[in-house]
Each structure stands twice: as structure tokens, then as C-alpha cells.
Amino acid sequence: MKGNFPIDKWNGVQTPFYFYDMALLKKTLEAIKKETEQYGFCQHYAIKANANPRILQEIASYGFGADCVSGGEVQAALDAGFPADKIVFAGVGKADWEINLALKADIFCFNVESIPELHIINELAAAQNKTARVEFRVNPNVDAHTHAKITTGLSENKFGINLSQIAGVLKEAQSLANIEVVGLHFHIGSQITDMSAFKDLCIKANELQSDLEAQGFTFANMNFGGGLGIDYHHPNHINIPDFANYFAVFNQLVERREGQALHFELGRAVVGQCGSLISRVLYVKEGEVKKFAILDAGFTELIRPAMYDAYHRIENLSSNLAEQTYDVVGPICESSDVFGKDVPLNEVRRGDLIALRSAGAYGEVMSSMYNLRQLPKAYFSDSIE
Ligand code: LLP
């Protein structure tokens, strides 16, 4: 064992692979359950963060719902045991087959992002002789103060319906026979660590709700999306996000109407810290000015550093030698295939096991076969393999 890693079991195991600390996942799920239950909030796990079937089954067993963004995710949620009446389905571009699959399964609701989409859902629901429940995704124009590529709640983003257009859309929905409006939906971005962004969201949602009520619209559900960030710098010390503070913000600030349900769709905060990408060092290359630790994992297994300049803590699990500084890189034929520059690591030798931490969210699920590489396997702390 080194830390929570059973490295003695990994001799001869093919790398790279994902390793999930299931005890940590359970602790995280318990923390969410405790906070949401005390306020009667509904949590729908955002499947996009990690769709590994074992992880999904574990999360479903805690009674959470699921937030899906594709037909594939709706199917994966159903297969893992998430109840259909706790599944929500978002996304700006839902294809007809995806809408049909969700209608057939009788999911809780569609989070609708445009009028053309609303009309198609109405038509397809009519063809199945059903009424589709919908929430409208509102673009509240709130700055999430996060990476530009994961900000979604600004007017310039493709997501949601702008504040000025929402009343018109609600009127349009009233004229459609196979649509039932059940709420409003918001999501402002991801990896948000500044609570003031969520506070702004609550205030905007309150204003909007009062405004729309004055025009005769009421909502049984308000969905505030996901977005709570994790501490990528301290995965060993701060491995459970501050859910108490996060949910308390919404409990204090949202002007919740009698009988109204509040929904959340956390993804990263649920699974981020329980997963690590485990890789072996292939070569240590001494350059003129740099030393490179060349791993057998690349951006094909973890794309976040290349795509978002994301930081992941890197640890040498095999060495207790004095620290040296390395650029940690992968084998992919692209210069963006770098996990970290000037990373302090216990002296690295060929064959050492390297952990890329906090990779449970948007890690395995975003892996690709580029360069005709194999998709990584996953191992779990509580299974024998
Ligand atoms: N709900 C909606 C409508 C979303 O679009 C997302 C994430 C979530 C919930 C979950 O957000 P979370 O709690 O995980 O922040 N691949 C990027 C993150 C993209 C997030 C997209 N939407 C990354 O690796 O940082």
C-alpha cells in the first residue's frame, strides 16, 4: 500500500488504468445524502462526469436520480438502476431517437433549451400518446468565474433560453397539447469554487420566478444544475467537497415556494476525488534544460490538462527518493500531450507507478482511441481483481 493505493497488487497489471477508491466514493455519497435529506432536496447525479457501470450502480444505490445528456446516458442510467421517474434529460441537441427513448421510459422530465426542440418533443410525445414533462433551461447570464471552456451560463453561450425570451417560450408551451411544464432549470458552469457565483444564481432565479409569477406562471420544480468544484491541489486532505456550505447557500437564498422541489445535478463533486489514473514510467529522458518523465498514459486517457490546462496532482507511488523536477508527458504524437510542467516528484525510474489524482470526473469517460490506443480498464478498491 502507498496511501490508499494497493500497489503491491499491481505487479504485472497492464497500465494505464483507472483506480477507484470506493470507500471514498461511499463517504462522499453519504455526505451528499445527509445534506440533501435535511432540506428535502433532490440530487440527480450528472452521468457525464463518469459513466462507469460500477460507479453508476453505487450511486444509484443511494437513491439519487440521474442527469443525462444523451440517449446513451439515459440507457446507462436505466441499466444501472436509476429510477426512470428521477431521470432528467438535458442538452441543446437531442436527436429524435433519444427523445423517443426517454419518452418510452417515462423519465421525470426533459430540460428543454429551445423552441424548435419543444415542438419536436411535443410531436414525438403525441405520436406515443404521451405528455412530456419539461423544464426550461434558462440562461441566467451569471458569471461562474471558471475556465472559459466550461462556463455555460452567459448570454454568449449556446445553452438555455435567454431571460428576455423565457416568458414567450412558456406561453408557446401552454399551446402545445402534449407538453406539461414542470419547472425551470439552470446550470452556470463547472468547477466553480467561488460560492458567490451560486449566490448570484439564487438571486437571479428569485427575480425571474417573481417576474414570471406576476405573468401567471408557477413552477413545481426548480433545478439549479451542478458545478460545485473540487480541490485538485489537495486530494489527500480535502477529498470531500464542502457540501454543507453549498446546499446551505441554496437553502438560505432561494425563495422556495410552498411544495416546490429543488433539484441539483452535481457530477464532478460526486466522483472527482475517488478516481486516479495509474500509469507507468516508460522512460526518463534528460533534455538540455529539462528532465522528462515519459508515461504510458497520455491525453487519450486523461484529456483535461491538454483541453482545459487543468491541473492534476501527480505522485510517484514507487519511490521515496529525494524529489527532482520533471515535465510529465505522455506518448501521444502531439505537443499538447503534457500532464504537468516542472512537477516535483520523488526521483523517477523506468517502471515506477505514477498516479494522476482527482481524475474520477471527466477522466475515464472522456478517453479516446486516438493513435489507435486501447481504452483504459478500471479497477476498484473493493474488488479482488
Ligand atoms: N448539469 C448540466 C446541464 C451540465 O451541463 C453539467 C456539466 C452538469 C450538470 C454537471 O456539472 P458538474 O457538477 O460536474 O460541474 N469536461 C469538463 C466539464 C464539463 C461540464 C459540462 N457540464 C471538465 O473536465 O472540466
Short mmCIF file of N, CA and C in Angstrom, two decimals, residues 167-310:
data_model
loop_
_atom_site.label_atom_id
_atom_site.label_comp_id
_atom_site.label_asym_id
_atom_site.label_seq_id
_atom_site.Cartn_x
_atom_site.Cartn_y
_atom_site.Cartn_z
N ALA A 167 -40.53 34.13 -21.03
CA ALA A 167 -41.99 34.25 -20.90
C ALA A 167 -42.69 33.83 -22.21
N GLY A 168 -42.11 34.24 -23.33
CA GLY A 168 -42.68 33.88 -24.63
C GLY A 168 -42.67 32.37 -24.84
N VAL A 169 -41.58 31.76 -24.42
CA VAL A 169 -41.47 30.31 -24.57
C VAL A 169 -42.51 29.59 -23.71
N LEU A 170 -42.72 30.11 -22.50
CA LEU A 170 -43.72 29.48 -21.60
C LEU A 170 -45.12 29.59 -22.22
N LYS A 171 -45.40 30.72 -22.83
CA LYS A 171 -46.72 30.90 -23.48
C LYS A 171 -46.89 29.90 -24.61
N GLU A 172 -45.84 29.79 -25.40
CA GLU A 172 -45.84 28.84 -26.52
C GLU A 172 -46.12 27.42 -25.98
N ALA A 173 -45.48 27.07 -24.89
CA ALA A 173 -45.63 25.72 -24.33
C ALA A 173 -47.07 25.46 -23.93
N GLN A 174 -47.75 26.50 -23.42
CA GLN A 174 -49.16 26.32 -22.99
C GLN A 174 -50.06 25.93 -24.15
N SER A 175 -49.63 26.29 -25.37
CA SER A 175 -50.48 25.99 -26.52
C SER A 175 -50.23 24.59 -27.06
N LEU A 176 -49.30 23.87 -26.48
CA LEU A 176 -48.97 22.54 -27.02
C LEU A 176 -49.63 21.44 -26.18
N ALA A 177 -50.37 20.58 -26.86
CA ALA A 177 -51.23 19.62 -26.16
C ALA A 177 -50.45 18.55 -25.40
N ASN A 178 -49.27 18.21 -25.89
CA ASN A 178 -48.57 17.07 -25.28
C ASN A 178 -47.37 17.49 -24.43
N ILE A 179 -47.42 18.73 -23.96
CA ILE A 179 -46.34 19.27 -23.12
C ILE A 179 -46.91 19.71 -21.79
N GLU A 180 -46.22 19.31 -20.71
CA GLU A 180 -46.57 19.84 -19.38
C GLU A 180 -45.32 20.49 -18.80
N VAL A 181 -45.41 21.77 -18.49
CA VAL A 181 -44.23 22.47 -17.93
C VAL A 181 -44.18 22.19 -16.44
N VAL A 182 -43.05 21.62 -15.99
CA VAL A 182 -42.96 21.28 -14.56
C VAL A 182 -41.90 22.11 -13.83
N GLY A 183 -41.14 22.94 -14.54
CA GLY A 183 -40.17 23.73 -13.79
C GLY A 183 -39.20 24.51 -14.64
N LEU A 184 -38.24 25.11 -13.92
CA LEU A 184 -37.16 25.85 -14.57
C LEU A 184 -35.84 25.18 -14.22
N HIS A 185 -34.89 25.30 -15.14
CA HIS A 185 -33.59 24.65 -14.96
C HIS A 185 -32.48 25.65 -15.22
N PHE A 186 -31.44 25.58 -14.41
CA PHE A 186 -30.28 26.47 -14.57
C PHE A 186 -29.02 25.62 -14.49
N HIS A 187 -27.97 26.03 -15.17
CA HIS A 187 -26.64 25.43 -14.94
C HIS A 187 -25.65 26.46 -15.45
N ILE A 188 -24.79 26.95 -14.57
CA ILE A 188 -23.96 28.10 -14.98
C ILE A 188 -22.52 27.74 -15.33
N GLY A 189 -22.12 26.51 -15.03
CA GLY A 189 -20.75 26.14 -15.37
C GLY A 189 -20.26 25.06 -14.42
N SER A 190 -18.99 24.74 -14.56
CA SER A 190 -18.43 23.61 -13.82
C SER A 190 -17.15 24.03 -13.11
N GLN A 191 -16.72 23.22 -12.13
CA GLN A 191 -15.52 23.51 -11.33
C GLN A 191 -15.61 24.93 -10.74
N ILE A 192 -16.75 25.21 -10.12
CA ILE A 192 -16.98 26.52 -9.51
C ILE A 192 -16.59 26.41 -8.03
N THR A 193 -15.66 27.24 -7.62
CA THR A 193 -15.20 27.19 -6.22
C THR A 193 -15.59 28.47 -5.48
N ASP A 194 -16.05 29.46 -6.24
CA ASP A 194 -16.40 30.74 -5.64
C ASP A 194 -17.92 30.73 -5.40
N MET A 195 -18.30 30.62 -4.12
CA MET A 195 -19.73 30.48 -3.80
C MET A 195 -20.55 31.68 -4.26
N SER A 196 -19.88 32.81 -4.51
CA SER A 196 -20.66 33.99 -4.89
C SER A 196 -21.36 33.77 -6.24
N ALA A 197 -20.81 32.90 -7.08
CA ALA A 197 -21.47 32.60 -8.35
C ALA A 197 -22.82 31.91 -8.08
N PHE A 198 -22.83 30.98 -7.13
CA PHE A 198 -24.09 30.29 -6.80
C PHE A 198 -25.06 31.26 -6.12
N LYS A 199 -24.50 32.18 -5.32
CA LYS A 199 -25.38 33.17 -4.67
C LYS A 199 -26.04 34.05 -5.73
N ASP A 200 -25.25 34.48 -6.72
CA ASP A 200 -25.81 35.28 -7.82
C ASP A 200 -26.92 34.50 -8.54
N LEU A 201 -26.67 33.21 -8.74
CA LEU A 201 -27.66 32.37 -9.41
C LEU A 201 -28.97 32.36 -8.61
N CYS A 202 -28.88 32.20 -7.29
CA CYS A 202 -30.10 32.17 -6.46
C CYS A 202 -30.87 33.47 -6.61
N ILE A 203 -30.14 34.57 -6.59
CA ILE A 203 -30.81 35.88 -6.67
C ILE A 203 -31.50 36.06 -8.03
N LYS A 204 -30.78 35.68 -9.09
CA LYS A 204 -31.37 35.76 -10.44
C LYS A 204 -32.62 34.87 -10.54
N ALA A 205 -32.53 33.67 -9.96
CA ALA A 205 -33.65 32.73 -10.04
C ALA A 205 -34.86 33.29 -9.29
N ASN A 206 -34.61 33.91 -8.13
CA ASN A 206 -35.71 34.51 -7.36
C ASN A 206 -36.41 35.61 -8.16
N GLU A 207 -35.58 36.47 -8.76
CA GLU A 207 -36.15 37.58 -9.53
C GLU A 207 -36.99 37.05 -10.68
N LEU A 208 -36.43 36.07 -11.38
CA LEU A 208 -37.12 35.51 -12.53
C LEU A 208 -38.44 34.87 -12.11
N GLN A 209 -38.37 34.13 -11.01
CA GLN A 209 -39.58 33.43 -10.56
C GLN A 209 -40.69 34.44 -10.21
N SER A 210 -40.34 35.50 -9.51
CA SER A 210 -41.36 36.51 -9.14
C SER A 210 -41.94 37.15 -10.39
N ASP A 211 -41.04 37.48 -11.30
CA ASP A 211 -41.45 38.07 -12.57
C ASP A 211 -42.45 37.21 -13.32
N LEU A 212 -42.11 35.92 -13.41
CA LEU A 212 -42.96 35.01 -14.19
C LEU A 212 -44.27 34.73 -13.45
N GLU A 213 -44.21 34.72 -12.13
CA GLU A 213 -45.45 34.52 -11.36
C GLU A 213 -46.41 35.68 -11.62
N ALA A 214 -45.84 36.87 -11.70
CA ALA A 214 -46.68 38.05 -11.97
C ALA A 214 -47.39 37.91 -13.32
N GLN A 215 -46.79 37.09 -14.19
CA GLN A 215 -47.43 36.86 -15.50
C GLN A 215 -48.25 35.57 -15.52
N GLY A 216 -48.41 34.97 -14.34
CA GLY A 216 -49.31 33.81 -14.23
C GLY A 216 -48.64 32.44 -14.34
N PHE A 217 -47.31 32.39 -14.36
CA PHE A 217 -46.63 31.09 -14.47
C PHE A 217 -46.11 30.64 -13.10
N THR A 218 -46.38 29.39 -12.74
CA THR A 218 -45.82 28.86 -11.48
C THR A 218 -45.05 27.57 -11.78
N PHE A 219 -44.17 27.21 -10.86
CA PHE A 219 -43.27 26.08 -11.13
C PHE A 219 -43.20 25.14 -9.93
N ALA A 220 -43.45 23.87 -10.20
CA ALA A 220 -43.39 22.88 -9.13
C ALA A 220 -41.95 22.50 -8.81
N ASN A 221 -41.05 22.73 -9.75
CA ASN A 221 -39.64 22.33 -9.57
C ASN A 221 -38.69 23.43 -10.02
N MET A 222 -37.61 23.57 -9.29
CA MET A 222 -36.51 24.45 -9.70
C MET A 222 -35.25 23.59 -9.66
N ASN A 223 -34.52 23.58 -10.78
CA ASN A 223 -33.31 22.75 -10.86
C ASN A 223 -32.11 23.68 -11.04
N PHE A 224 -31.17 23.60 -10.09
CA PHE A 224 -30.04 24.54 -10.10
C PHE A 224 -28.76 23.96 -10.71
N GLY A 225 -28.88 22.81 -11.36
CA GLY A 225 -27.73 22.27 -12.10
C GLY A 225 -26.65 21.74 -11.18
N GLY A 226 -25.45 21.68 -11.74
CA GLY A 226 -24.31 21.20 -10.96
C GLY A 226 -23.28 22.29 -10.86
N GLY A 227 -22.01 21.90 -10.83
CA GLY A 227 -20.96 22.90 -10.93
C GLY A 227 -20.05 23.03 -9.74
N LEU A 228 -20.39 22.42 -8.61
CA LEU A 228 -19.51 22.57 -7.43
C LEU A 228 -18.14 21.96 -7.73
N GLY A 229 -17.10 22.74 -7.48
CA GLY A 229 -15.74 22.31 -7.81
C GLY A 229 -15.13 21.42 -6.73
N ILE A 230 -13.97 20.85 -7.07
CA ILE A 230 -13.22 20.04 -6.09
C ILE A 230 -11.83 20.64 -5.95
N ASP A 231 -11.11 20.22 -4.90
CA ASP A 231 -9.78 20.77 -4.64
C ASP A 231 -8.72 19.88 -5.32
N TYR A 232 -8.36 20.25 -6.53
CA TYR A 232 -7.39 19.44 -7.29
C TYR A 232 -6.00 19.49 -6.66
N HIS A 233 -5.74 20.51 -5.84
CA HIS A 233 -4.40 20.64 -5.26
C HIS A 233 -4.21 19.80 -4.00
N HIS A 234 -5.30 19.45 -3.33
CA HIS A 234 -5.17 18.73 -2.06
C HIS A 234 -6.04 17.47 -2.01
N PRO A 235 -5.84 16.55 -2.95
CA PRO A 235 -6.72 15.37 -2.97
C PRO A 235 -6.56 14.48 -1.74
N ASN A 236 -5.43 14.63 -1.03
CA ASN A 236 -5.24 13.78 0.15
C ASN A 236 -5.85 14.39 1.41
N HIS A 237 -6.03 15.70 1.42
CA HIS A 237 -6.51 16.35 2.65
C HIS A 237 -7.95 16.82 2.53
N ILE A 238 -8.27 17.37 1.33
CA ILE A 238 -9.63 17.90 1.17
C ILE A 238 -10.30 17.06 0.09
N ASN A 239 -10.64 15.83 0.48
CA ASN A 239 -11.13 14.93 -0.56
C ASN A 239 -12.65 14.83 -0.62
N ILE A 240 -13.32 15.52 0.31
CA ILE A 240 -14.79 15.60 0.20
C ILE A 240 -15.17 17.08 0.12
N PRO A 241 -15.81 17.48 -0.97
CA PRO A 241 -16.17 18.90 -1.12
C PRO A 241 -17.09 19.37 0.02
N ASP A 242 -17.15 20.67 0.19
CA ASP A 242 -17.94 21.23 1.28
C ASP A 242 -19.42 21.29 0.88
N PHE A 243 -20.05 20.12 0.92
CA PHE A 243 -21.46 20.05 0.52
C PHE A 243 -22.36 20.83 1.49
N ALA A 244 -21.96 20.85 2.77
CA ALA A 244 -22.79 21.53 3.77
C ALA A 244 -22.95 23.00 3.37
N ASN A 245 -21.84 23.62 3.03
CA ASN A 245 -21.87 25.03 2.67
C ASN A 245 -22.64 25.25 1.36
N TYR A 246 -22.37 24.40 0.39
CA TYR A 246 -23.01 24.53 -0.92
C TYR A 246 -24.55 24.47 -0.80
N PHE A 247 -25.05 23.41 -0.16
CA PHE A 247 -26.52 23.28 -0.09
C PHE A 247 -27.12 24.34 0.83
N ALA A 248 -26.35 24.77 1.85
CA ALA A 248 -26.87 25.81 2.76
C ALA A 248 -27.11 27.11 2.00
N VAL A 249 -26.25 27.41 1.02
CA VAL A 249 -26.42 28.62 0.22
C VAL A 249 -27.80 28.62 -0.45
N PHE A 250 -28.14 27.50 -1.08
CA PHE A 250 -29.43 27.42 -1.78
C PHE A 250 -30.59 27.42 -0.78
N ASN A 251 -30.37 26.74 0.35
CA ASN A 251 -31.45 26.70 1.34
C ASN A 251 -31.75 28.10 1.88
N GLN A 252 -30.65 28.87 2.09
CA GLN A 252 -30.85 30.21 2.65
C GLN A 252 -31.39 31.19 1.62
N LEU A 253 -30.87 31.11 0.39
CA LEU A 253 -31.16 32.19 -0.55
C LEU A 253 -32.35 31.96 -1.48
N VAL A 254 -32.62 30.71 -1.80
CA VAL A 254 -33.72 30.50 -2.76
C VAL A 254 -35.06 30.73 -2.06
N GLU A 255 -35.89 31.56 -2.65
CA GLU A 255 -37.23 31.78 -2.10
C GLU A 255 -38.13 30.66 -2.61
N ARG A 256 -38.10 29.59 -1.82
CA ARG A 256 -38.76 28.36 -2.24
C ARG A 256 -40.25 28.48 -2.00
N ARG A 257 -41.04 28.17 -2.98
CA ARG A 257 -42.49 28.25 -2.84
C ARG A 257 -43.02 27.01 -2.14
N GLU A 258 -44.15 27.15 -1.52
CA GLU A 258 -44.84 26.05 -0.84
C GLU A 258 -44.90 24.81 -1.74
N GLY A 259 -44.39 23.71 -1.25
CA GLY A 259 -44.49 22.45 -2.00
C GLY A 259 -43.53 22.34 -3.18
N GLN A 260 -42.74 23.37 -3.40
CA GLN A 260 -41.82 23.35 -4.55
C GLN A 260 -40.60 22.46 -4.25
N ALA A 261 -40.18 21.67 -5.25
CA ALA A 261 -39.00 20.81 -5.06
C ALA A 261 -37.76 21.47 -5.67
N LEU A 262 -36.64 21.41 -4.95
CA LEU A 262 -35.38 21.93 -5.50
C LEU A 262 -34.51 20.75 -5.91
N HIS A 263 -33.97 20.85 -7.13
CA HIS A 263 -33.17 19.76 -7.69
C HIS A 263 -31.74 20.24 -7.97
N PHE A 264 -30.80 19.29 -7.90
CA PHE A 264 -29.39 19.59 -8.17
C PHE A 264 -28.83 18.47 -9.04
N GLU A 265 -27.77 18.81 -9.79
CA GLU A 265 -27.20 17.82 -10.72
C GLU A 265 -25.69 17.80 -10.60
N LEU A 266 -25.19 17.50 -9.43
CA LEU A 266 -23.72 17.51 -9.27
C LEU A 266 -23.11 16.30 -9.96
N GLY A 267 -21.98 16.53 -10.59
CA GLY A 267 -21.24 15.44 -11.23
C GLY A 267 -19.84 15.36 -10.64
N ARG A 268 -19.02 16.34 -10.98
CA ARG A 268 -17.62 16.35 -10.56
C ARG A 268 -17.44 16.16 -9.04
N ALA A 269 -18.26 16.90 -8.28
CA ALA A 269 -18.08 16.87 -6.82
C ALA A 269 -18.38 15.48 -6.25
N VAL A 270 -19.16 14.69 -7.00
CA VAL A 270 -19.53 13.35 -6.52
C VAL A 270 -18.39 12.35 -6.74
N VAL A 271 -17.79 12.40 -7.92
CA VAL A 271 -16.86 11.32 -8.30
C VAL A 271 -15.41 11.78 -8.51
N GLY A 272 -15.18 13.09 -8.51
CA GLY A 272 -13.85 13.60 -8.90
C GLY A 272 -12.70 13.03 -8.09
N GLN A 273 -12.86 13.05 -6.76
CA GLN A 273 -11.70 12.69 -5.93
C GLN A 273 -11.50 11.18 -5.77
N CYS A 274 -12.48 10.37 -6.11
CA CYS A 274 -12.32 8.94 -5.84
C CYS A 274 -11.52 8.23 -6.93
N GLY A 275 -11.25 8.90 -8.05
CA GLY A 275 -10.57 8.22 -9.15
C GLY A 275 -9.17 8.74 -9.41
N SER A 276 -8.26 7.83 -9.73
CA SER A 276 -6.91 8.23 -10.15
C SER A 276 -6.57 7.47 -11.42
N LEU A 277 -5.81 8.11 -12.28
CA LEU A 277 -5.28 7.40 -13.44
C LEU A 277 -3.90 6.88 -13.04
N ILE A 278 -3.71 5.58 -13.17
CA ILE A 278 -2.44 4.96 -12.78
C ILE A 278 -1.67 4.60 -14.05
N SER A 279 -0.42 5.01 -14.06
CA SER A 279 0.39 4.84 -15.26
C SER A 279 1.80 4.39 -14.86
N ARG A 280 2.54 3.85 -15.81
CA ARG A 280 3.94 3.52 -15.52
C ARG A 280 4.87 4.43 -16.30
N VAL A 281 6.04 4.65 -15.74
CA VAL A 281 7.04 5.44 -16.44
C VAL A 281 7.71 4.54 -17.48
N LEU A 282 7.69 5.00 -18.72
CA LEU A 282 8.38 4.23 -19.77
C LEU A 282 9.86 4.62 -19.82
N TYR A 283 10.09 5.92 -19.83
CA TYR A 283 11.47 6.40 -19.96
C TYR A 283 11.67 7.68 -19.17
N VAL A 284 12.87 7.88 -18.69
CA VAL A 284 13.25 9.19 -18.16
C VAL A 284 14.24 9.76 -19.16
N LYS A 285 13.87 10.87 -19.73
CA LYS A 285 14.71 11.43 -20.80
C LYS A 285 15.32 12.74 -20.30
N GLU A 286 16.64 12.82 -20.39
CA GLU A 286 17.33 14.03 -19.93
C GLU A 286 17.50 14.95 -21.13
N GLY A 287 16.77 16.07 -21.15
CA GLY A 287 16.95 17.04 -22.22
C GLY A 287 18.06 18.01 -21.86
N GLU A 288 18.21 19.06 -22.67
CA GLU A 288 19.25 20.05 -22.37
C GLU A 288 18.90 20.85 -21.13
N VAL A 289 17.60 21.24 -21.08
CA VAL A 289 17.19 22.06 -19.94
C VAL A 289 16.15 21.39 -19.05
N LYS A 290 15.62 20.28 -19.49
CA LYS A 290 14.52 19.66 -18.75
C LYS A 290 14.75 18.17 -18.63
N LYS A 291 14.14 17.61 -17.60
CA LYS A 291 14.08 16.16 -17.50
C LYS A 291 12.63 15.76 -17.73
N PHE A 292 12.42 14.79 -18.61
CA PHE A 292 11.05 14.37 -18.92
C PHE A 292 10.80 12.99 -18.32
N ALA A 293 9.66 12.88 -17.63
CA ALA A 293 9.17 11.55 -17.26
C ALA A 293 8.12 11.20 -18.30
N ILE A 294 8.43 10.19 -19.12
CA ILE A 294 7.51 9.82 -20.20
C ILE A 294 6.66 8.64 -19.73
N LEU A 295 5.35 8.88 -19.67
CA LEU A 295 4.43 7.88 -19.12
C LEU A 295 3.82 7.04 -20.23
N ASP A 296 3.22 5.92 -19.82
CA ASP A 296 2.48 5.14 -20.82
C ASP A 296 1.02 5.60 -20.91
N ALA A 297 0.63 6.63 -20.13
CA ALA A 297 -0.68 7.26 -20.28
C ALA A 297 -0.51 8.59 -21.01
N GLY A 298 -1.51 8.95 -21.79
CA GLY A 298 -1.45 10.22 -22.50
C GLY A 298 -2.80 10.91 -22.44
N PHE A 299 -2.98 11.92 -23.27
CA PHE A 299 -4.28 12.61 -23.21
C PHE A 299 -5.42 11.75 -23.72
N THR A 300 -5.08 10.62 -24.30
CA THR A 300 -6.13 9.66 -24.67
C THR A 300 -6.82 9.12 -23.42
N GLU A 301 -6.11 9.04 -22.32
CA GLU A 301 -6.72 8.54 -21.07
C GLU A 301 -7.20 9.68 -20.18
N LEU A 302 -6.54 10.82 -20.22
CA LEU A 302 -6.95 11.96 -19.38
C LEU A 302 -6.68 13.23 -20.18
N ILE A 303 -7.76 13.80 -20.72
CA ILE A 303 -7.58 14.90 -21.66
C ILE A 303 -7.64 16.27 -20.99
N ARG A 304 -8.00 16.31 -19.72
CA ARG A 304 -8.24 17.61 -19.07
C ARG A 304 -7.04 18.57 -19.11
N PRO A 305 -5.82 18.10 -18.84
CA PRO A 305 -4.70 19.07 -18.92
C PRO A 305 -4.54 19.64 -20.33
N ALA A 306 -4.65 18.79 -21.36
CA ALA A 306 -4.47 19.28 -22.73
C ALA A 306 -5.63 20.18 -23.16
N MET A 307 -6.83 19.85 -22.73
CA MET A 307 -8.01 20.54 -23.23
C MET A 307 -8.33 21.82 -22.46
N TYR A 308 -8.13 21.78 -21.13
CA TYR A 308 -8.53 22.94 -20.31
C TYR A 308 -7.36 23.51 -19.51
N ASP A 309 -6.13 23.10 -19.83
CA ASP A 309 -4.98 23.48 -18.99
C ASP A 309 -5.23 23.08 -17.53
N ALA A 310 -5.91 21.99 -17.32
CA ALA A 310 -6.29 21.62 -15.96
C ALA A 310 -5.10 21.07 -15.18
#
